[in-house]
Amino acid sequence: RYLGITRPLTYPVRQNGKCMAKMILCVWLLSASITIPPLFGWAQNVNDEKVCLISQDFGYTIYSTAVAFYIPMSVMLFMYYQIYKAAKRSAAKHKVAGFPRLEETEGISMNGVGKLHKESEECTNFSRLLKHDKKNISIFKREQKAATTLGIIVGAFTVCWLPFFLLSTARPFICGTVCSCIPLWVERTFLWLGYANSLINPFIYAFFNRDLRTTYRNLLQCRYRNINRKLSAAGMHEALKLAEKPE
C-alpha cells in the first residue's frame, strides 16, 4: 500500500502473479514457523479439560505472540505513519494558493487601467496553476482514500486482536504453564473478537475500493480468470492517462 501511494505510476506493473505468489508463500512459511515448533518438542500443548491451549512455555509464548502480532502490528503502525507523512506532503504540494493580494507600493501610483491589467494577469496565472494541478487531483484523492482505508484496517486489526494477544502473553505468567485460570467466556470472547477481524476486512476494503467490489462480484460469479491482470491493466491505464493528459 505504501508503494501504491508513493509510486502510483509504477506500482501496477510490479504487482504480477509471481510476486504475489512469493508473498503468499512467505506468509504461510511464517505461520508455519509459529505453529509447528510445539509439534516437534518445543514444550507441550496443554489440555486442562476446559480449553486446549497452545504450549504455555514462557519462551515459546513470547516468541509466538511477538512474531504473530506484536512485530507485525509495529510494522503496520510504522508504515501507516510513513503513509500519513507521504499523504501530508502530497496535500501540501497540491494545495493551491488563492489570489495574491494587491498592495500599493509607496511612491508608485497605478491608474485604473494598470490595476485592471495586473488583475487580468493574476487571473491568467491562477487559471494556469489550476490546469497544471488538475491532472494530479485524481491521484491525490486516491492517495487520501487509500490512507484512510489503511488507517481503518490498522485500527480494526489492533482493536480486534490486541485483547487476545495480551491475554495469551500474560496467561502463563498468571496461571502457570500447565493450566488456564482465565474464565472460559473471556477466552472465547477474545478469540472470536480476533476472528471477527478477518470477517470485517473484506467489507472495509470493498466499501472504499470500487475495483475490489468489481473483483468480488467477478469471483462470486465464477469469472475469476485474469482478474489480477485486469486490475493491473486498469490501474496502469488510469495512471498513464493522468500522466499524459495535456495541460
PDB file of C-alpha atoms in Angstrom:
ATOM      1  CA  ARG A   1       0.000   0.000   0.000  1.00  0.00           C
ATOM      2  CA  TYR A   2       2.894   2.347   0.778  1.00  0.00           C
ATOM      3  CA  LEU A   3       4.360   1.723  -2.676  1.00  0.00           C
ATOM      4  CA  GLY A   4       0.919   2.176  -4.216  1.00  0.00           C
ATOM      5  CA  ILE A   5       0.649   5.620  -2.643  1.00  0.00           C
ATOM      6  CA  THR A   6       4.218   6.837  -3.155  1.00  0.00           C
ATOM      7  CA  ARG A   7       4.709   5.299  -6.638  1.00  0.00           C
ATOM      8  CA  PRO A   8       1.254   5.179  -8.245  1.00  0.00           C
ATOM      9  CA  LEU A   9       2.593   5.066 -11.813  1.00  0.00           C
ATOM     10  CA  THR A  10       4.862   2.025 -11.420  1.00  0.00           C
ATOM     11  CA  TYR A  11       3.009   0.088  -8.711  1.00  0.00           C
ATOM     12  CA  PRO A  12       0.531  -1.757 -11.016  1.00  0.00           C
ATOM     13  CA  VAL A  13       3.409  -3.144 -13.114  1.00  0.00           C
ATOM     14  CA  ARG A  14       5.162  -4.588 -10.050  1.00  0.00           C
ATOM     15  CA  GLN A  15       2.059  -6.442  -8.865  1.00  0.00           C
ATOM     16  CA  ASN A  16       2.395  -9.531 -11.042  1.00  0.00           C
ATOM     17  CA  GLY A  17       1.340 -13.091 -10.260  1.00  0.00           C
ATOM     18  CA  LYS A  18       4.863 -14.291  -9.439  1.00  0.00           C
ATOM     19  CA  CYS A  19       5.382 -11.515  -6.890  1.00  0.00           C
ATOM     20  CA  MET A  20       2.046 -12.251  -5.217  1.00  0.00           C
ATOM     21  CA  ALA A  21       2.806 -15.992  -5.107  1.00  0.00           C
ATOM     22  CA  LYS A  22       6.093 -15.275  -3.294  1.00  0.00           C
ATOM     23  CA  MET A  23       4.321 -13.009  -0.796  1.00  0.00           C
ATOM     24  CA  ILE A  24       1.676 -15.658  -0.059  1.00  0.00           C
ATOM     25  CA  LEU A  25       4.368 -18.332   0.326  1.00  0.00           C
ATOM     26  CA  CYS A  26       6.258 -16.158   2.817  1.00  0.00           C
ATOM     27  CA  VAL A  27       3.077 -15.659   4.859  1.00  0.00           C
ATOM     28  CA  TRP A  28       2.478 -19.415   5.040  1.00  0.00           C
ATOM     29  CA  LEU A  29       6.105 -20.139   5.958  1.00  0.00           C
ATOM     30  CA  LEU A  30       5.988 -17.534   8.710  1.00  0.00           C
ATOM     31  CA  SER A  31       2.742 -19.009  10.021  1.00  0.00           C
ATOM     32  CA  ALA A  32       4.291 -22.482   9.967  1.00  0.00           C
ATOM     33  CA  SER A  33       7.284 -21.248  11.953  1.00  0.00           C
ATOM     34  CA  ILE A  34       4.855 -20.260  14.717  1.00  0.00           C
ATOM     35  CA  THR A  35       2.529 -23.263  14.786  1.00  0.00           C
ATOM     36  CA  ILE A  36       4.870 -26.189  14.051  1.00  0.00           C
ATOM     37  CA  PRO A  37       7.512 -25.946  16.858  1.00  0.00           C
ATOM     38  CA  PRO A  38       5.227 -27.390  19.591  1.00  0.00           C
ATOM     39  CA  LEU A  39       4.708 -30.462  17.377  1.00  0.00           C
ATOM     40  CA  PHE A  40       8.448 -31.098  17.374  1.00  0.00           C
ATOM     41  CA  GLY A  41       9.274 -30.820  21.051  1.00  0.00           C
ATOM     42  CA  TRP A  42       9.288 -27.130  21.930  1.00  0.00           C
ATOM     43  CA  ALA A  43       7.285 -27.692  25.142  1.00  0.00           C
ATOM     44  CA  GLN A  44       3.872 -29.342  25.002  1.00  0.00           C
ATOM     45  CA  ASN A  45       0.355 -28.192  24.286  1.00  0.00           C
ATOM     46  CA  VAL A  46      -1.959 -28.098  27.329  1.00  0.00           C
ATOM     47  CA  ASN A  47      -5.450 -29.598  27.731  1.00  0.00           C
ATOM     48  CA  ASP A  48      -6.964 -28.797  31.122  1.00  0.00           C
ATOM     49  CA  GLU A  49     -10.431 -30.236  30.302  1.00  0.00           C
ATOM     50  CA  LYS A  50     -11.861 -26.768  29.661  1.00  0.00           C
ATOM     51  CA  VAL A  51      -9.780 -25.467  26.783  1.00  0.00           C
ATOM     52  CA  CYS A  52      -6.954 -26.765  24.607  1.00  0.00           C
ATOM     53  CA  LEU A  53      -4.024 -24.374  24.830  1.00  0.00           C
ATOM     54  CA  ILE A  54      -1.022 -23.939  22.617  1.00  0.00           C
ATOM     55  CA  SER A  55       2.211 -24.556  24.513  1.00  0.00           C
ATOM     56  CA  GLN A  56       2.421 -22.289  27.571  1.00  0.00           C
ATOM     57  CA  ASP A  57       6.214 -22.402  27.737  1.00  0.00           C
ATOM     58  CA  PHE A  58       7.430 -18.894  28.581  1.00  0.00           C
ATOM     59  CA  GLY A  59       9.927 -18.696  25.725  1.00  0.00           C
ATOM     60  CA  TYR A  60       7.529 -20.058  23.137  1.00  0.00           C
ATOM     61  CA  THR A  61       4.716 -17.775  24.327  1.00  0.00           C
ATOM     62  CA  ILE A  62       6.875 -14.680  23.918  1.00  0.00           C
ATOM     63  CA  TYR A  63       8.184 -15.894  20.539  1.00  0.00           C
ATOM     64  CA  SER A  64       4.784 -16.838  19.106  1.00  0.00           C
ATOM     65  CA  THR A  65       2.927 -13.715  20.237  1.00  0.00           C
ATOM     66  CA  ALA A  66       5.760 -11.424  19.099  1.00  0.00           C
ATOM     67  CA  VAL A  67       6.015 -12.972  15.625  1.00  0.00           C
ATOM     68  CA  ALA A  68       2.264 -13.384  15.171  1.00  0.00           C
ATOM     69  CA  PHE A  69       1.138  -9.993  16.469  1.00  0.00           C
ATOM     70  CA  TYR A  70       3.468  -7.526  18.170  1.00  0.00           C
ATOM     71  CA  ILE A  71       6.065  -7.330  15.382  1.00  0.00           C
ATOM     72  CA  PRO A  72       3.502  -7.196  12.535  1.00  0.00           C
ATOM     73  CA  MET A  73       1.496  -4.590  14.425  1.00  0.00           C
ATOM     74  CA  SER A  74       4.627  -2.480  14.944  1.00  0.00           C
ATOM     75  CA  VAL A  75       5.470  -2.728  11.239  1.00  0.00           C
ATOM     76  CA  MET A  76       1.911  -1.775  10.283  1.00  0.00           C
ATOM     77  CA  LEU A  77       1.894   1.235  12.599  1.00  0.00           C
ATOM     78  CA  PHE A  78       5.303   2.383  11.344  1.00  0.00           C
ATOM     79  CA  MET A  79       4.294   2.032   7.695  1.00  0.00           C
ATOM     80  CA  TYR A  80       0.995   3.780   8.319  1.00  0.00           C
ATOM     81  CA  TYR A  81       2.936   6.664   9.851  1.00  0.00           C
ATOM     82  CA  GLN A  82       5.070   6.782   6.689  1.00  0.00           C
ATOM     83  CA  ILE A  83       1.922   6.761   4.564  1.00  0.00           C
ATOM     84  CA  TYR A  84       0.464   9.559   6.677  1.00  0.00           C
ATOM     85  CA  LYS A  85       3.606  11.652   6.111  1.00  0.00           C
ATOM     86  CA  ALA A  86       3.531  10.931   2.367  1.00  0.00           C
ATOM     87  CA  ALA A  87      -0.128  11.953   2.167  1.00  0.00           C
ATOM     88  CA  LYS A  88       0.616  15.108   4.148  1.00  0.00           C
ATOM     89  CA  ARG A  89       3.457  16.027   1.788  1.00  0.00           C
ATOM     90  CA  SER A  90       1.198  15.368  -1.185  1.00  0.00           C
ATOM     91  CA  ALA A  91      -1.527  17.542   0.332  1.00  0.00           C
ATOM     92  CA  ALA A  92       0.942  20.391   0.798  1.00  0.00           C
ATOM     93  CA  LYS A  93       2.202  20.002  -2.761  1.00  0.00           C
ATOM     94  CA  HIS A  94      -1.289  20.082  -4.246  1.00  0.00           C
ATOM     95  CA  LYS A  95      -2.539  22.968  -2.121  1.00  0.00           C
ATOM     96  CA  VAL A  96      -3.483  25.771  -4.452  1.00  0.00           C
ATOM     97  CA  ALA A  97      -2.826  29.311  -3.297  1.00  0.00           C
ATOM     98  CA  GLY A  98      -5.539  31.916  -3.536  1.00  0.00           C
ATOM     99  CA  PHE A  99      -5.414  35.098  -5.489  1.00  0.00           C
ATOM    100  CA  PRO A 100      -2.499  37.287  -4.481  1.00  0.00           C
ATOM    101  CA  ARG A 101      -3.419  40.375  -2.562  1.00  0.00           C
ATOM    102  CA  LEU A 102      -2.853  43.679  -4.277  1.00  0.00           C
ATOM    103  CA  GLU A 103      -0.809  46.082  -2.223  1.00  0.00           C
ATOM    104  CA  GLU A 104       0.097  49.578  -3.161  1.00  0.00           C
ATOM    105  CA  THR A 105       3.770  50.416  -3.062  1.00  0.00           C
ATOM    106  CA  GLU A 106       4.848  53.790  -1.743  1.00  0.00           C
ATOM    107  CA  GLY A 107       5.940  56.200  -4.408  1.00  0.00           C
ATOM    108  CA  ILE A 108       4.286  54.248  -7.209  1.00  0.00           C
ATOM    109  CA  SER A 109       0.782  55.128  -8.305  1.00  0.00           C
ATOM    110  CA  MET A 110      -1.196  52.778 -10.508  1.00  0.00           C
ATOM    111  CA  ASN A 111      -4.077  54.068 -12.611  1.00  0.00           C
ATOM    112  CA  GLY A 112      -7.276  52.102 -13.230  1.00  0.00           C
ATOM    113  CA  VAL A 113      -6.023  50.553 -16.480  1.00  0.00           C
ATOM    114  CA  GLY A 114      -2.835  49.347 -14.837  1.00  0.00           C
ATOM    115  CA  LYS A 115      -4.732  47.732 -11.970  1.00  0.00           C
ATOM    116  CA  LEU A 116      -7.109  46.034 -14.381  1.00  0.00           C
ATOM    117  CA  HIS A 117      -4.176  44.678 -16.388  1.00  0.00           C
ATOM    118  CA  LYS A 118      -2.500  43.429 -13.198  1.00  0.00           C
ATOM    119  CA  GLU A 119      -5.639  41.638 -12.069  1.00  0.00           C
ATOM    120  CA  SER A 120      -6.048  40.086 -15.523  1.00  0.00           C
ATOM    121  CA  GLU A 121      -2.503  38.682 -15.382  1.00  0.00           C
ATOM    122  CA  GLU A 122      -3.129  37.255 -11.923  1.00  0.00           C
ATOM    123  CA  CYS A 123      -6.347  35.579 -13.083  1.00  0.00           C
ATOM    124  CA  THR A 124      -4.470  34.072 -16.030  1.00  0.00           C
ATOM    125  CA  ASN A 125      -1.696  32.758 -13.776  1.00  0.00           C
ATOM    126  CA  PHE A 126      -4.235  31.325 -11.346  1.00  0.00           C
ATOM    127  CA  SER A 127      -6.093  29.569 -14.172  1.00  0.00           C
ATOM    128  CA  ARG A 128      -2.821  28.117 -15.495  1.00  0.00           C
ATOM    129  CA  LEU A 129      -1.970  26.867 -11.998  1.00  0.00           C
ATOM    130  CA  LEU A 130      -5.341  25.134 -11.734  1.00  0.00           C
ATOM    131  CA  LYS A 131      -4.835  23.403 -15.083  1.00  0.00           C
ATOM    132  CA  HIS A 132      -1.350  22.324 -14.065  1.00  0.00           C
ATOM    133  CA  ASP A 133      -2.632  20.681 -10.876  1.00  0.00           C
ATOM    134  CA  LYS A 134      -5.811  19.227 -12.349  1.00  0.00           C
ATOM    135  CA  LYS A 135      -4.150  16.102 -13.702  1.00  0.00           C
ATOM    136  CA  ASN A 136      -2.819  15.253 -10.200  1.00  0.00           C
ATOM    137  CA  ILE A 137      -6.077  15.723  -8.294  1.00  0.00           C
ATOM    138  CA  SER A 138      -7.408  12.240  -9.078  1.00  0.00           C
ATOM    139  CA  ILE A 139      -4.213  10.507  -7.921  1.00  0.00           C
ATOM    140  CA  PHE A 140      -4.160  12.680  -4.816  1.00  0.00           C
ATOM    141  CA  LYS A 141      -7.741  11.705  -3.958  1.00  0.00           C
ATOM    142  CA  ARG A 142      -6.850   8.036  -4.404  1.00  0.00           C
ATOM    143  CA  GLU A 143      -3.903   8.539  -2.027  1.00  0.00           C
ATOM    144  CA  GLN A 144      -6.137  10.107   0.598  1.00  0.00           C
ATOM    145  CA  LYS A 145      -8.733   7.349   0.285  1.00  0.00           C
ATOM    146  CA  ALA A 146      -6.042   4.655   0.499  1.00  0.00           C
ATOM    147  CA  ALA A 147      -4.558   6.250   3.622  1.00  0.00           C
ATOM    148  CA  THR A 148      -7.999   6.452   5.220  1.00  0.00           C
ATOM    149  CA  THR A 149      -8.756   2.827   4.354  1.00  0.00           C
ATOM    150  CA  LEU A 150      -5.446   1.650   5.738  1.00  0.00           C
ATOM    151  CA  GLY A 151      -5.977   3.605   8.937  1.00  0.00           C
ATOM    152  CA  ILE A 152      -9.323   1.876   9.464  1.00  0.00           C
ATOM    153  CA  ILE A 153      -7.777  -1.521   8.667  1.00  0.00           C
ATOM    154  CA  VAL A 154      -4.904  -0.982  11.112  1.00  0.00           C
ATOM    155  CA  GLY A 155      -7.293   0.282  13.782  1.00  0.00           C
ATOM    156  CA  ALA A 156      -9.646  -2.682  13.355  1.00  0.00           C
ATOM    157  CA  PHE A 157      -6.729  -5.125  13.433  1.00  0.00           C
ATOM    158  CA  THR A 158      -5.400  -3.633  16.652  1.00  0.00           C
ATOM    159  CA  VAL A 159      -8.770  -3.447  18.405  1.00  0.00           C
ATOM    160  CA  CYS A 160      -9.780  -6.987  17.431  1.00  0.00           C
ATOM    161  CA  TRP A 161      -6.534  -8.835  18.177  1.00  0.00           C
ATOM    162  CA  LEU A 162      -4.866  -6.847  20.953  1.00  0.00           C
ATOM    163  CA  PRO A 163      -7.047  -8.272  23.798  1.00  0.00           C
ATOM    164  CA  PHE A 164      -6.426 -11.855  22.659  1.00  0.00           C
ATOM    165  CA  PHE A 165      -2.645 -11.490  22.413  1.00  0.00           C
ATOM    166  CA  LEU A 166      -2.360  -9.568  25.660  1.00  0.00           C
ATOM    167  CA  LEU A 167      -4.232 -12.425  27.326  1.00  0.00           C
ATOM    168  CA  SER A 168      -2.101 -15.043  25.564  1.00  0.00           C
ATOM    169  CA  THR A 169       1.110 -13.328  26.649  1.00  0.00           C
ATOM    170  CA  ALA A 170       0.014 -12.839  30.250  1.00  0.00           C
ATOM    171  CA  ARG A 171      -1.639 -16.243  30.796  1.00  0.00           C
ATOM    172  CA  PRO A 172       1.460 -18.351  31.578  1.00  0.00           C
ATOM    173  CA  PHE A 173       2.782 -15.660  33.912  1.00  0.00           C
ATOM    174  CA  ILE A 174      -0.570 -15.501  35.751  1.00  0.00           C
ATOM    175  CA  CYS A 175      -1.726 -19.135  35.667  1.00  0.00           C
ATOM    176  CA  GLY A 176       1.493 -21.078  35.161  1.00  0.00           C
ATOM    177  CA  THR A 177       2.399 -23.377  32.283  1.00  0.00           C
ATOM    178  CA  VAL A 178       0.131 -26.379  32.992  1.00  0.00           C
ATOM    179  CA  CYS A 179      -3.384 -24.898  33.069  1.00  0.00           C
ATOM    180  CA  SER A 180      -5.532 -21.851  32.393  1.00  0.00           C
ATOM    181  CA  CYS A 181      -7.148 -19.884  35.203  1.00  0.00           C
ATOM    182  CA  ILE A 182      -8.887 -17.484  32.800  1.00  0.00           C
ATOM    183  CA  PRO A 183     -12.715 -17.801  32.648  1.00  0.00           C
ATOM    184  CA  LEU A 184     -13.804 -19.740  29.567  1.00  0.00           C
ATOM    185  CA  TRP A 185     -16.171 -16.998  28.385  1.00  0.00           C
ATOM    186  CA  VAL A 186     -13.289 -14.489  28.392  1.00  0.00           C
ATOM    187  CA  GLU A 187     -11.120 -16.878  26.354  1.00  0.00           C
ATOM    188  CA  ARG A 188     -13.850 -17.403  23.780  1.00  0.00           C
ATOM    189  CA  THR A 189     -14.870 -13.754  23.583  1.00  0.00           C
ATOM    190  CA  PHE A 190     -11.322 -12.573  22.901  1.00  0.00           C
ATOM    191  CA  LEU A 191     -10.719 -15.395  20.402  1.00  0.00           C
ATOM    192  CA  TRP A 192     -13.859 -14.660  18.390  1.00  0.00           C
ATOM    193  CA  LEU A 193     -13.190 -10.952  18.522  1.00  0.00           C
ATOM    194  CA  GLY A 194      -9.933 -11.723  16.723  1.00  0.00           C
ATOM    195  CA  TYR A 195     -11.711 -13.924  14.181  1.00  0.00           C
ATOM    196  CA  ALA A 196     -14.161 -11.077  13.559  1.00  0.00           C
ATOM    197  CA  ASN A 197     -11.274  -9.038  12.158  1.00  0.00           C
ATOM    198  CA  SER A 198     -10.976 -11.436   9.223  1.00  0.00           C
ATOM    199  CA  LEU A 199     -14.727 -11.138   8.704  1.00  0.00           C
ATOM    200  CA  ILE A 200     -14.881  -7.343   8.522  1.00  0.00           C
ATOM    201  CA  ASN A 201     -11.731  -6.705   6.455  1.00  0.00           C
ATOM    202  CA  PRO A 202     -13.263  -7.616   3.063  1.00  0.00           C
ATOM    203  CA  PHE A 203     -16.213  -5.334   3.786  1.00  0.00           C
ATOM    204  CA  ILE A 204     -13.923  -2.444   4.760  1.00  0.00           C
ATOM    205  CA  TYR A 205     -11.867  -2.814   1.585  1.00  0.00           C
ATOM    206  CA  ALA A 206     -14.935  -3.195  -0.623  1.00  0.00           C
ATOM    207  CA  PHE A 207     -16.611  -0.134   0.906  1.00  0.00           C
ATOM    208  CA  PHE A 208     -13.688   2.120  -0.046  1.00  0.00           C
ATOM    209  CA  ASN A 209     -12.486   0.460  -3.262  1.00  0.00           C
ATOM    210  CA  ARG A 210     -14.619   0.187  -6.402  1.00  0.00           C
ATOM    211  CA  ASP A 211     -12.114  -2.137  -8.120  1.00  0.00           C
ATOM    212  CA  LEU A 212     -12.365  -4.611  -5.259  1.00  0.00           C
ATOM    213  CA  ARG A 213     -16.173  -4.520  -5.397  1.00  0.00           C
ATOM    214  CA  THR A 214     -15.945  -5.451  -9.057  1.00  0.00           C
ATOM    215  CA  THR A 215     -13.419  -8.183  -8.239  1.00  0.00           C
ATOM    216  CA  TYR A 216     -15.655  -9.674  -5.546  1.00  0.00           C
ATOM    217  CA  ARG A 217     -18.571  -9.667  -7.968  1.00  0.00           C
ATOM    218  CA  ASN A 218     -16.474 -11.488 -10.586  1.00  0.00           C
ATOM    219  CA  LEU A 219     -15.342 -14.055  -8.020  1.00  0.00           C
ATOM    220  CA  LEU A 220     -18.894 -14.739  -6.845  1.00  0.00           C
ATOM    221  CA  GLN A 221     -19.966 -15.164 -10.475  1.00  0.00           C
ATOM    222  CA  CYS A 222     -17.007 -17.518 -11.119  1.00  0.00           C
ATOM    223  CA  ARG A 223     -15.448 -15.070 -13.585  1.00  0.00           C
ATOM    224  CA  TYR A 224     -12.055 -15.309 -11.926  1.00  0.00           C
ATOM    225  CA  ARG A 225      -9.651 -15.715 -14.838  1.00  0.00           C
ATOM    226  CA  ASN A 226      -7.055 -12.970 -15.282  1.00  0.00           C
ATOM    227  CA  ILE A 227      -8.553 -10.801 -12.518  1.00  0.00           C
ATOM    228  CA  ASN A 228      -5.137  -9.574 -11.375  1.00  0.00           C
ATOM    229  CA  ARG A 229      -4.117  -8.796 -14.939  1.00  0.00           C
ATOM    230  CA  LYS A 230      -7.292  -6.790 -15.499  1.00  0.00           C
ATOM    231  CA  LEU A 231      -6.807  -4.828 -12.277  1.00  0.00           C
ATOM    232  CA  SER A 232      -3.169  -4.071 -13.118  1.00  0.00           C
ATOM    233  CA  ALA A 233      -4.071  -3.032 -16.663  1.00  0.00           C
ATOM    234  CA  ALA A 234      -6.878  -0.776 -15.435  1.00  0.00           C
ATOM    235  CA  GLY A 235      -4.641   0.854 -12.814  1.00  0.00           C
ATOM    236  CA  MET A 236      -1.818   1.438 -15.283  1.00  0.00           C
ATOM    237  CA  HIS A 237      -4.205   2.802 -17.928  1.00  0.00           C
ATOM    238  CA  GLU A 238      -5.640   5.313 -15.475  1.00  0.00           C
ATOM    239  CA  ALA A 239      -2.214   6.374 -14.223  1.00  0.00           C
ATOM    240  CA  LEU A 240      -0.831   6.842 -17.742  1.00  0.00           C
ATOM    241  CA  LYS A 241      -3.966   8.715 -18.793  1.00  0.00           C
ATOM    242  CA  LEU A 242      -3.477  11.167 -15.937  1.00  0.00           C
ATOM    243  CA  ALA A 243       0.256  11.495 -16.554  1.00  0.00           C
ATOM    244  CA  GLU A 244      -0.102  12.168 -20.290  1.00  0.00           C
ATOM    245  CA  LYS A 245      -3.099  14.488 -20.028  1.00  0.00           C
ATOM    246  CA  PRO A 246      -2.207  17.799 -21.711  1.00  0.00           C
ATOM    247  CA  GLU A 247      -2.178  20.856 -19.520  1.00  0.00           C
TER     248      GLU A 247
END
